[in-house]
Coordinates of N, CA and C in Angstrom, one line a residue:
X6 N 6.1 -31.7 4.8 CA 5.9 -30.4 4.4 C 4.6 -30.0 4.1
X7 N 4.1 -29.2 4.6 CA 2.6 -28.7 4.5 C 2.3 -28.0 3.1
X8 N 1.2 -28.3 2.6 CA 0.9 -27.6 1.4 C 0.1 -26.2 1.9
X9 N 0.4 -25.2 0.9 CA -0.2 -23.9 1.1 C -1.4 -23.5 0.3
X10 N -2.2 -22.8 0.8 CA -3.5 -22.2 -0.1 C -3.6 -20.8 0.5
X11 N -4.5 -20.4 -0.4 CA -5.1 -18.9 -0.3 C -6.4 -18.8 -0.4
X12 N -7.1 -18.1 0.1 CA -8.7 -17.8 -0.3 C -8.8 -16.7 -1.5
X13 N -9.4 -17.0 -2.4 CA -9.4 -16.1 -3.8 C -11.0 -16.1 -3.9
X14 N -11.3 -15.1 -4.8 CA -12.9 -14.7 -5.1 C -12.8 -14.6 -6.8
X15 N -13.6 -15.5 -7.4 CA -13.5 -15.3 -8.8 C -14.5 -14.3 -9.3
X16 N -14.3 -13.5 -10.5 CA -15.0 -12.6 -11.0 C -16.5 -13.1 -11.3
X17 N -17.6 -12.4 -11.0 CA -19.0 -12.8 -11.3 C -19.2 -13.2 -12.8
X18 N -19.5 -14.4 -13.2 CA -19.4 -14.9 -14.4 C -20.7 -14.1 -15.1
X19 N -21.5 -13.6 -14.4 CA -22.6 -13.0 -15.1 C -22.3 -11.5 -15.5
X20 N -21.2 -10.7 -14.7 CA -20.6 -9.6 -14.9 C -21.5 -8.6 -14.1
X21 N -22.1 -9.1 -12.8 CA -22.8 -8.4 -12.0 C -21.8 -7.9 -11.0
X22 N -22.2 -6.9 -10.0 CA -21.4 -6.4 -8.9 C -21.4 -7.2 -7.8
X23 N -22.4 -8.1 -7.9 CA -22.4 -9.2 -6.4 C -21.2 -9.8 -6.5
X24 N -20.6 -10.0 -5.1 CA -19.2 -10.8 -4.9 C -19.8 -12.2 -4.8
X25 N -18.7 -12.9 -5.3 CA -18.7 -14.4 -5.5 C -18.2 -14.8 -4.1
X26 N -18.7 -16.0 -4.0 CA -18.0 -16.6 -2.7 C -16.5 -17.1 -2.5
X27 N -15.9 -16.7 -1.4 CA -14.4 -17.3 -1.6 C -14.2 -18.7 -1.6
X28 N -13.3 -19.0 -2.0 CA -12.7 -20.5 -2.3 C -11.2 -20.6 -1.9
X29 N -10.6 -21.9 -1.5 CA -9.5 -22.0 -1.3 C -8.7 -22.5 -2.6
X30 N -7.6 -22.0 -2.9 CA -6.7 -22.3 -4.2 C -5.4 -22.9 -3.6
X31 N -4.9 -23.8 -4.1 CA -3.6 -24.4 -3.8 C -2.6 -23.7 -4.3
X32 N -1.5 -23.3 -3.5 CA -0.5 -22.6 -4.1 C 0.8 -23.4 -4.2
X33 N 1.1 -24.0 -5.4 CA 2.3 -25.0 -5.4 C 3.7 -24.5 -4.9
X34 N 4.4 -25.4 -4.2 CA 5.8 -25.0 -3.9 C 6.6 -24.9 -4.9
X35 N 6.5 -26.1 -5.7 CA 7.2 -26.3 -6.9 C 6.5 -27.1 -8.1
X36 N 7.3 -27.4 -9.1 CA 6.7 -28.1 -10.1 C 8.0 -29.1 -10.5
X37 N 7.8 -30.5 -10.2 CA 9.0 -31.3 -10.2 C 9.0 -32.0 -11.8
X38 N 10.0 -32.0 -12.3 CA 10.1 -32.8 -13.7 C 10.8 -34.1 -13.3
X39 N 11.0 -34.8 -14.8 CA 11.6 -36.2 -14.4 C 12.8 -36.4 -13.8
X40 N 13.8 -35.4 -14.1 CA 15.0 -35.4 -13.5 C 15.0 -35.4 -11.9
X41 N 14.1 -34.5 -11.5 CA 13.9 -34.4 -10.1 C 13.5 -35.7 -9.5
X42 N 12.2 -36.1 -10.0 CA 11.6 -37.4 -9.7 C 12.7 -38.5 -9.7
X43 N 13.4 -38.6 -10.6 CA 14.6 -39.4 -10.7 C 15.5 -39.5 -9.5
X44 N 16.0 -38.2 -9.0 CA 16.9 -38.1 -7.9 C 16.1 -38.6 -6.6
X45 N 15.0 -38.1 -6.5 CA 14.4 -38.3 -5.3 C 14.2 -40.2 -5.3
X46 N 13.6 -40.7 -6.3 CA 13.4 -41.9 -6.4 C 14.8 -42.9 -6.2
X47 N 16.1 -42.6 -6.6 CA 17.0 -43.1 -6.3 C 17.3 -43.2 -4.9
X48 N 17.1 -42.0 -4.3 CA 17.3 -41.9 -2.6 C 16.4 -42.8 -1.9
X49 N 15.4 -43.1 -2.5 CA 14.4 -44.0 -1.6 C 14.0 -45.4 -2.2
X50 N 15.1 -45.9 -3.0 CA 15.0 -47.3 -3.6 C 16.5 -47.9 -3.8
X51 N 16.6 -48.9 -4.2 CA 17.7 -49.2 -4.7 C 18.1 -49.2 -6.3
X52 N 17.2 -48.5 -6.9 CA 17.2 -48.4 -8.5 C 18.3 -47.0 -8.7
X53 N 19.0 -47.3 -9.9 CA 19.9 -46.2 -10.4 C 18.9 -45.1 -11.0
X54 N 19.5 -44.0 -11.2 CA 18.7 -42.9 -12.1 C 18.4 -43.3 -13.4
X55 N 19.3 -44.0 -14.0 CA 19.1 -44.6 -15.3 C 18.1 -45.7 -15.4
X56 N 17.9 -46.4 -14.4 CA 17.0 -47.6 -14.2 C 15.5 -46.7 -14.1
X57 N 15.5 -45.7 -13.3 CA 14.3 -45.3 -13.2 C 13.9 -44.5 -14.3
X58 N 14.8 -43.8 -15.0 CA 14.5 -43.1 -16.3 C 14.1 -43.9 -17.2
X59 N 14.7 -45.1 -17.5 CA 14.2 -46.1 -18.6 C 12.8 -46.6 -18.3
X60 N 12.5 -46.9 -17.1 CA 11.3 -47.5 -16.8 C 10.2 -46.3 -17.1
X61 N 10.4 -44.8 -16.8 CA 9.5 -44.0 -16.7 C 9.2 -43.7 -18.3
X62 N 10.4 -43.8 -19.1 CA 10.2 -43.7 -20.6 C 9.4 -44.7 -21.2
X63 N 9.7 -46.0 -20.8 CA 8.9 -47.3 -21.1 C 7.5 -47.0 -20.8
X64 N 7.1 -46.5 -19.6 CA 5.7 -46.3 -19.2 C 5.1 -45.4 -20.4
X65 N 5.7 -44.1 -20.4 CA 5.1 -43.1 -21.1 C 4.9 -43.5 -22.6
X66 N 6.0 -44.4 -23.2 CA 5.7 -44.9 -24.6 C 4.7 -45.8 -24.6
X67 N 4.3 -46.5 -23.5 CA 3.2 -47.7 -23.6 C 1.8 -46.9 -23.4
X68 N 1.7 -45.8 -22.5 CA 0.6 -45.4 -22.3 C 0.2 -44.7 -23.6
X69 N 1.2 -44.0 -24.2 CA 0.8 -43.1 -25.7 C 0.3 -44.2 -26.7
X70 N 1.1 -45.4 -26.8 CA 0.6 -46.2 -27.8 C -0.5 -46.8 -27.6
X71 N -0.9 -47.2 -26.5 CA -2.2 -47.8 -26.1 C -3.5 -46.8 -26.3
X72 N -3.2 -45.5 -25.8 CA -4.4 -44.5 -26.3 C -4.5 -44.3 -27.6
X73 N -3.1 -44.2 -28.5 CA -3.4 -43.9 -29.9 C -4.1 -45.2 -30.5
X74 N -4.0 -46.4 -29.9 CA -4.6 -47.5 -30.4 C -6.3 -47.7 -29.9
X75 N -6.8 -46.7 -29.1 CA -8.2 -46.6 -28.9 C -8.5 -47.3 -27.5
X76 N -7.4 -47.4 -26.7 CA -7.4 -48.2 -25.4 C -7.5 -47.1 -24.4
X77 N -8.2 -47.5 -23.3 CA -8.0 -46.6 -22.1 C -6.8 -47.5 -21.0
X78 N -6.1 -46.5 -20.3 CA -5.0 -46.9 -19.6 C -5.1 -46.8 -18.2
X79 N -4.9 -47.9 -17.3 CA -5.2 -47.5 -15.9 C -3.6 -48.0 -15.3
X80 N -3.3 -47.0 -14.4 CA -2.0 -47.0 -13.8 C -2.5 -47.0 -12.2
X81 N -2.3 -48.4 -11.7 CA -3.0 -48.9 -10.3 C -2.2 -47.8 -9.3
X82 N -3.1 -47.2 -8.5 CA -2.6 -46.2 -7.5 C -2.6 -44.8 -7.9
X83 N -2.5 -44.6 -9.2 CA -2.6 -43.2 -10.0 C -3.9 -42.8 -10.5
X84 N -4.3 -43.4 -11.8 CA -5.5 -43.2 -12.1 C -5.8 -43.8 -13.6
X85 N -6.9 -43.3 -14.4 CA -7.2 -43.8 -15.6 C -6.9 -42.7 -16.5
X86 N -6.3 -43.1 -17.9 CA -6.2 -42.3 -18.9 C -7.1 -42.5 -20.0
X87 N -7.8 -41.6 -20.7 CA -8.7 -41.8 -21.7 C -8.4 -40.8 -22.7
X88 N -8.9 -41.1 -24.0 CA -8.8 -40.0 -25.1 C -10.2 -39.6 -25.4
X89 N -10.2 -38.0 -25.7 CA -11.6 -37.4 -26.0 C -11.3 -37.1 -27.4
X90 N -12.6 -37.0 -28.1 CA -12.4 -36.6 -29.7 C -13.3 -35.3 -29.8
X91 N -13.2 -34.8 -31.1 CA -13.8 -33.6 -31.6 C -14.2 -33.6 -33.0
X92 N -15.2 -33.0 -33.4 CA -15.6 -32.8 -34.7 C -16.5 -31.5 -34.7
X93 N -17.0 -31.2 -35.9 CA -17.8 -29.8 -36.2 C -19.3 -30.7 -35.7
X94 N -20.0 -29.9 -35.5 CA -21.5 -30.1 -34.9 C -22.3 -30.7 -36.0
X95 N -22.9 -31.9 -35.9 CA -24.0 -32.2 -36.8 C -25.1 -32.7 -36.2
X96 N -26.4 -32.9 -36.9 CA -27.5 -33.6 -36.4 C -27.8 -34.9 -36.8
X97 N -27.0 -35.4 -38.0 CA -27.1 -36.6 -38.4 C -25.6 -37.4 -38.6
X98 N -25.4 -38.5 -38.0 CA -24.1 -38.9 -38.2 C -23.6 -39.4 -39.4
X99 N -24.4 -39.5 -40.6 CA -24.1 -39.6 -42.0 C -23.7 -38.3 -42.5
X100 N -23.6 -37.2 -41.9 CA -23.0 -36.0 -42.1 C -21.5 -35.8 -42.0
X101 N -21.0 -36.7 -41.2 CA -19.7 -36.7 -40.7 C -18.9 -37.8 -41.2
X102 N -17.8 -37.5 -41.9 CA -16.9 -38.7 -42.3 C -15.6 -38.8 -41.2
X103 N -15.1 -40.0 -41.2 CA -14.2 -40.2 -40.2 C -13.0 -39.2 -40.3
X104 N -12.6 -38.8 -41.5 CA -11.7 -37.9 -41.6 C -11.9 -36.4 -40.9
X105 N -13.0 -36.3 -40.5 CA -13.5 -35.2 -39.9 C -13.5 -35.1 -38.4
X106 N -13.3 -36.5 -37.9 CA -13.0 -36.4 -36.4 C -11.8 -36.5 -36.0
X107 N -11.2 -35.9 -35.0 CA -10.0 -35.6 -34.7 C -9.9 -35.7 -33.2
X108 N -8.4 -36.1 -32.7 CA -8.2 -36.0 -31.2 C -8.3 -34.7 -30.5
X109 N -8.9 -34.7 -29.5 CA -9.2 -33.6 -28.5 C -8.1 -33.2 -27.4
X110 N -8.2 -34.3 -26.6 CA -7.4 -34.3 -25.4 C -7.2 -35.5 -24.6
X111 N -6.2 -35.4 -23.9 CA -6.1 -36.8 -22.7 C -7.0 -36.5 -21.4
X112 N -7.8 -37.4 -21.2 CA -8.6 -37.1 -19.9 C -8.0 -38.2 -18.8
X113 N -7.9 -37.3 -17.6 CA -7.1 -38.2 -16.4 C -8.3 -38.2 -15.4
X114 N -8.5 -39.5 -14.9 CA -9.3 -39.7 -13.8 C -8.7 -40.3 -12.7
X115 N -8.5 -39.3 -11.6 CA -7.7 -39.9 -10.2 C -8.5 -41.2 -9.6
X116 N -7.4 -42.0 -9.3 CA -7.9 -43.5 -8.7 C -8.4 -43.0 -7.3
X117 N -9.2 -44.1 -6.8 CA -9.6 -43.9 -5.4 C -8.8 -44.0 -4.4
X118 N -7.7 -44.7 -4.7 CA -6.4 -45.1 -4.0 C -5.7 -43.8 -3.7
X119 N -5.6 -43.0 -4.9 CA -4.7 -41.6 -4.5 C -5.8 -40.5 -4.0
X120 N -7.1 -40.7 -4.2 CA -7.9 -39.7 -3.3 C -7.9 -40.1 -2.0
X121 N -7.6 -41.3 -1.6 CA -7.7 -41.6 -0.2 C -6.4 -41.1 0.4
X122 N -5.1 -41.0 -0.4 CA -3.9 -40.9 0.4 C -3.9 -39.5 0.5
X123 N -4.6 -38.6 -0.3 CA -4.7 -37.1 -0.2 C -5.6 -36.5 0.6
X124 N -6.6 -37.2 1.0 CA -7.7 -36.7 2.1 C -7.2 -36.0 3.3
X125 N -5.8 -36.6 3.7 CA -5.4 -36.2 5.0 C -4.2 -35.2 4.8
X126 N -4.0 -34.8 3.7 CA -2.9 -34.0 3.4 C -2.9 -32.7 4.3
X127 N -1.7 -32.2 4.8 CA -1.5 -31.1 5.6 C -1.7 -30.0 4.8
X128 N -2.7 -29.0 5.4 CA -2.7 -27.8 4.8 C -2.5 -26.6 5.7
X129 N -2.0 -25.4 5.3 CA -1.9 -24.2 6.0 C -2.2 -22.9 5.2
X130 N -2.8 -22.1 5.7 CA -3.2 -21.0 4.7 C -2.0 -20.1 4.8
X131 N -1.5 -19.6 3.5 CA -0.5 -18.9 3.2 C -0.6 -17.4 3.7
X132 N 0.5 -16.9 4.4 CA 0.5 -15.7 5.1 C 0.6 -14.5 3.9
X133 N -0.5 -13.6 3.9 CA -0.6 -12.8 2.8 C 0.1 -11.4 3.6
X134 N 0.7 -10.6 2.7 CA 1.0 -9.2 2.9 C 0.1 -8.3 3.1
X135 N -0.1 -7.4 4.1 CA -1.0 -6.4 4.3 C -0.9 -5.2 3.3
X136 N -2.0 -5.3 2.4 CA -2.4 -4.3 1.5 C -3.0 -2.9 2.1
X137 N -2.3 -1.8 1.6 CA -3.2 -0.4 2.1 C -4.5 -0.6 1.0
X138 N -5.4 -0.2 1.8 CA -6.7 0.1 0.8 C -6.9 1.4 0.5
X139 N -7.6 1.9 -0.7 CA -7.7 3.2 -1.1 C -9.3 3.3 -1.4
X140 N -9.8 4.5 -1.1 CA -11.3 4.6 -1.4 C -11.5 5.0 -2.8
X141 N -12.6 5.0 -3.2 CA -12.8 5.4 -4.7 C -12.4 6.4 -5.3
X142 N -12.4 7.5 -4.5 CA -11.8 8.7 -5.3 C -10.3 8.7 -5.2
X143 N -9.6 8.1 -4.3 CA -8.2 7.8 -4.4 C -7.7 6.9 -5.6
X144 N -8.5 6.0 -5.4 CA -8.3 5.0 -6.8 C -8.4 5.8 -8.2
X145 N -9.4 6.6 -8.2 CA -9.6 7.2 -9.6 C -8.5 8.4 -9.6
X146 N -7.9 8.9 -8.6 CA -6.8 9.7 -8.7 C -5.6 9.1 -9.2
X147 N -5.3 7.8 -8.6 CA -4.1 6.9 -8.9 C -4.3 6.3 -10.5
X148 N -5.4 6.3 -10.8 CA -5.8 5.7 -12.1 C -5.3 7.0 -13.0
X149 N -5.7 8.1 -12.9 CA -5.5 9.2 -13.8 C -3.9 9.6 -13.8
X150 N -3.2 9.5 -12.6 CA -2.0 9.6 -12.7 C -1.1 8.7 -13.5
X151 N -1.5 7.4 -13.4 CA -1.1 6.3 -14.4 C -1.4 6.6 -15.9
X152 N -2.4 6.9 -16.0 CA -2.9 7.0 -17.5 C -2.4 8.4 -18.1
X153 N -1.8 9.3 -17.3 CA -1.1 10.4 -17.8 C 0.3 10.0 -18.3
X154 N 0.6 8.9 -17.9 CA 2.0 8.5 -18.3 C 2.2 7.5 -19.0
X155 N 0.9 6.6 -19.4 CA 1.0 5.3 -20.1 C -0.2 5.5 -21.0
X156 N -0.1 4.8 -22.1 CA -1.2 4.9 -23.2 C -2.3 3.9 -22.9
X157 N -2.1 2.9 -21.9 CA -3.0 1.9 -21.6 C -2.7 1.3 -20.1
X158 N -3.6 0.5 -19.7 CA -3.7 -0.2 -18.4 C -4.1 -1.5 -18.4
X159 N -3.7 -2.4 -17.8 CA -4.3 -3.8 -17.7 C -4.7 -4.2 -16.2
X160 N -5.3 -5.1 -16.3 CA -5.9 -5.6 -14.7 C -4.7 -5.8 -14.0
X161 N -3.6 -6.3 -14.3 CA -2.5 -6.6 -13.6 C -1.7 -5.4 -13.0
X162 N -1.8 -4.4 -13.9 CA -1.2 -3.2 -13.6 C -2.0 -2.3 -12.7
X163 N -3.3 -2.4 -12.8 CA -4.2 -1.8 -12.0 C -4.2 -2.4 -10.4
X164 N -4.0 -3.8 -10.4 CA -3.9 -4.5 -9.1 C -2.7 -3.9 -8.4
X165 N -1.5 -3.6 -9.2 CA -0.4 -3.3 -8.8 C -0.4 -1.8 -8.3
X166 N -1.1 -1.1 -8.9 CA -1.3 0.6 -8.7 C -2.1 0.6 -7.3
X167 N -3.0 -0.2 -7.2 CA -4.1 -0.1 -5.9 C -4.0 -1.0 -4.8
X168 N -3.1 -2.1 -5.2 CA -3.0 -3.1 -4.3 C -4.2 -3.7 -3.8
X169 N -4.8 -4.3 -4.9 CA -6.3 -4.9 -4.9 C -6.2 -6.4 -5.5
X170 N -7.4 -7.0 -5.2 CA -7.3 -8.4 -5.7 C -7.7 -8.6 -7.3
X171 N -7.8 -9.6 -8.1 CA -8.0 -9.5 -9.4 C -9.6 -9.1 -9.5
X172 N -10.4 -9.7 -8.5 CA -11.8 -9.4 -8.7 C -12.1 -7.9 -8.5
X173 N -11.3 -7.3 -7.4 CA -11.8 -6.0 -7.3 C -11.1 -5.1 -8.2
X174 N -10.1 -5.4 -9.1 CA -9.5 -4.7 -10.2 C -10.4 -4.8 -11.6
X175 N -10.9 -5.8 -11.6 CA -11.9 -6.0 -12.5 C -13.0 -5.2 -12.5
X176 N -13.7 -5.3 -11.3 CA -14.8 -4.7 -10.9 C -14.6 -3.1 -10.8
X177 N -13.5 -2.5 -10.6 CA -13.3 -1.1 -10.8 C -13.1 -0.6 -12.0
X178 N -12.3 -1.5 -12.9 CA -12.3 -1.3 -14.3 C -13.6 -1.3 -15.2
X179 N -14.4 -2.3 -14.6 CA -15.6 -2.3 -15.4 C -16.7 -1.0 -15.2
X180 N -16.3 -0.5 -14.0 CA -17.1 0.6 -13.5 C -16.5 1.9 -14.3
X181 N -15.1 1.9 -14.4 CA -14.6 3.1 -15.2 C -15.2 3.1 -16.7
X182 N -15.2 1.7 -17.2 CA -15.6 1.6 -18.6 C -17.1 2.2 -18.7
X183 N -17.9 1.8 -17.6 CA -19.5 2.2 -17.6 C -19.6 3.7 -17.6
X184 N -18.9 4.4 -16.8 CA -18.9 5.8 -16.5 C -18.1 6.6 -17.6
X185 N -17.5 6.0 -18.6 CA -16.9 6.7 -19.6 C -15.6 7.2 -19.4
X186 N -15.0 6.6 -18.2 CA -13.5 7.2 -18.0 C -12.6 6.2 -18.7
X187 N -12.8 5.0 -19.2 CA -12.0 4.4 -19.8 C -12.9 3.6 -21.1
X188 N -12.1 3.1 -22.0 CA -12.7 2.1 -23.1 C -12.0 0.9 -23.0
X189 N -12.7 -0.3 -23.0 CA -12.1 -1.5 -23.1 C -11.7 -2.0 -24.6
X190 N -10.4 -2.6 -25.0 CA -10.1 -3.1 -26.0 C -9.3 -4.3 -25.7
X191 N -8.5 -4.7 -26.6 CA -7.4 -5.9 -26.6 C -7.9 -6.9 -27.1
X192 N -7.7 -8.4 -26.6 CA -8.0 -9.5 -27.1 C -8.8 -10.2 -26.2
X193 N -9.4 -11.3 -26.5 CA -10.2 -12.3 -25.6 C -9.5 -12.7 -24.5
X194 N -8.0 -12.8 -24.5 CA -7.1 -13.3 -23.7 C -6.7 -12.3 -22.8
X195 N -6.3 -11.1 -23.2 CA -6.3 -10.0 -22.3 C -6.7 -8.7 -22.5
X196 N -7.6 -8.1 -21.7 CA -8.2 -7.0 -21.8 C -7.2 -5.7 -21.6
X197 N -7.4 -4.8 -22.5 CA -6.5 -3.4 -22.4 C -7.5 -2.1 -22.1
X198 N -7.2 -1.5 -21.3 CA -8.3 -0.1 -21.0 C -7.3 1.1 -21.5
X199 N -7.9 1.9 -22.2 CA -7.4 3.1 -22.7 C -8.4 4.3 -22.4
X200 N -8.0 5.4 -22.3 CA -8.9 6.5 -22.2 C -9.7 7.0 -23.7
X201 N -10.9 7.1 -23.5 CA -11.7 7.4 -24.7 C -11.0 8.3 -25.5
X202 N -11.1 8.5 -26.8 CA -10.3 9.5 -27.8 C -10.8 11.0 -27.4
X203 N -9.8 11.9 -27.1 CA -10.4 13.3 -26.9 C -10.3 13.6 -25.4
X204 N -10.4 12.3 -24.7 CA -10.5 12.6 -23.2 C -8.9 12.8 -22.6
X205 N -8.9 14.2 -22.3 CA -7.5 14.4 -21.9 C -7.8 15.2 -20.2
X206 N -7.6 14.1 -19.4 CA -7.8 14.5 -18.1 C -6.5 15.4 -17.6
X207 N -6.8 16.2 -16.8 CA -5.6 17.2 -16.0 C -4.8 16.2 -15.2
X208 N -3.5 16.4 -15.3 CA -2.6 15.5 -14.1 C -3.0 16.0 -13.0
X209 N -3.1 15.0 -11.9 CA -3.4 15.4 -10.6 C -2.0 15.8 -9.9
X210 N -2.5 16.0 -8.6 CA -1.2 16.4 -7.9 C -0.4 15.2 -7.8
X211 N 1.2 15.6 -7.4 CA 2.1 14.4 -7.2 C 1.6 13.3 -6.4
X212 N 2.0 12.1 -6.9 CA 1.6 11.1 -6.1 C 2.7 9.9 -6.1
X213 N 2.9 9.4 -4.9 CA 3.8 8.4 -4.7 C 3.4 7.1 -4.6
X214 N 3.7 6.3 -5.6 CA 3.1 4.9 -5.6 C 4.1 3.9 -5.8
X215 N 5.4 4.1 -5.2 CA 6.3 3.2 -5.3 C 6.0 1.8 -4.5
X216 N 5.1 1.8 -3.6 CA 4.7 0.6 -3.1 C 3.3 0.9 -2.1
X217 N 2.6 -0.1 -2.2 CA 1.4 -0.2 -1.6 C 1.2 -1.0 -0.5
X218 N 2.4 -1.8 -0.1 CA 2.4 -2.8 0.9 C 3.0 -2.1 2.3
X219 N 2.1 -2.5 3.1 CA 2.8 -2.1 4.6 C 3.5 -3.2 5.1
X220 N 4.3 -2.9 6.0 CA 5.2 -3.7 6.6 C 5.1 -3.4 8.2
X221 N 4.7 -4.4 8.8 CA 4.5 -4.2 10.4 C 5.6 -5.0 11.1

């Protein structure tokens, strides 16, 4: 089976309007859990599912125990596991007690053997649906149509409304904030865009937005 990818563009980290280069992003077919790996392992070996499950649990326990004891763990053909730590920033090591140092994360470094096996993985670009594009005036009209019916809009909703990429949606919404059409609120995890207080735009002519995907 070939792995699928699509070309994506990240938002400019500097907040500028210049577009960032495209880069390929893998689109997973699925995420396999232990039970599925056990089933496939049984089909490819003489081991039973119970044998495979027991071996996986044992390896998991041994990896966790050794990491907890301050060791690194290498699983040949897979990679290296190690622990990273965290503490508050200090200038002198005497300012920090052992009780103030904590576990942060488990680091994984892929083995060269696994990298070599993946270098020749078959890849195919995911066929994407054709999206109808709108000019700036039409995007503005569609935004006002939506805001007349909802208290706020998110990046995801704007993408669906205008059939655009995440990058284009964020760029458009930033422009609407800059010119005073919208205000940005929300949290650091999700941005919410609302009309400024007292901004009551007239409702535009009726607009059909059931779908912006064309079918050929």
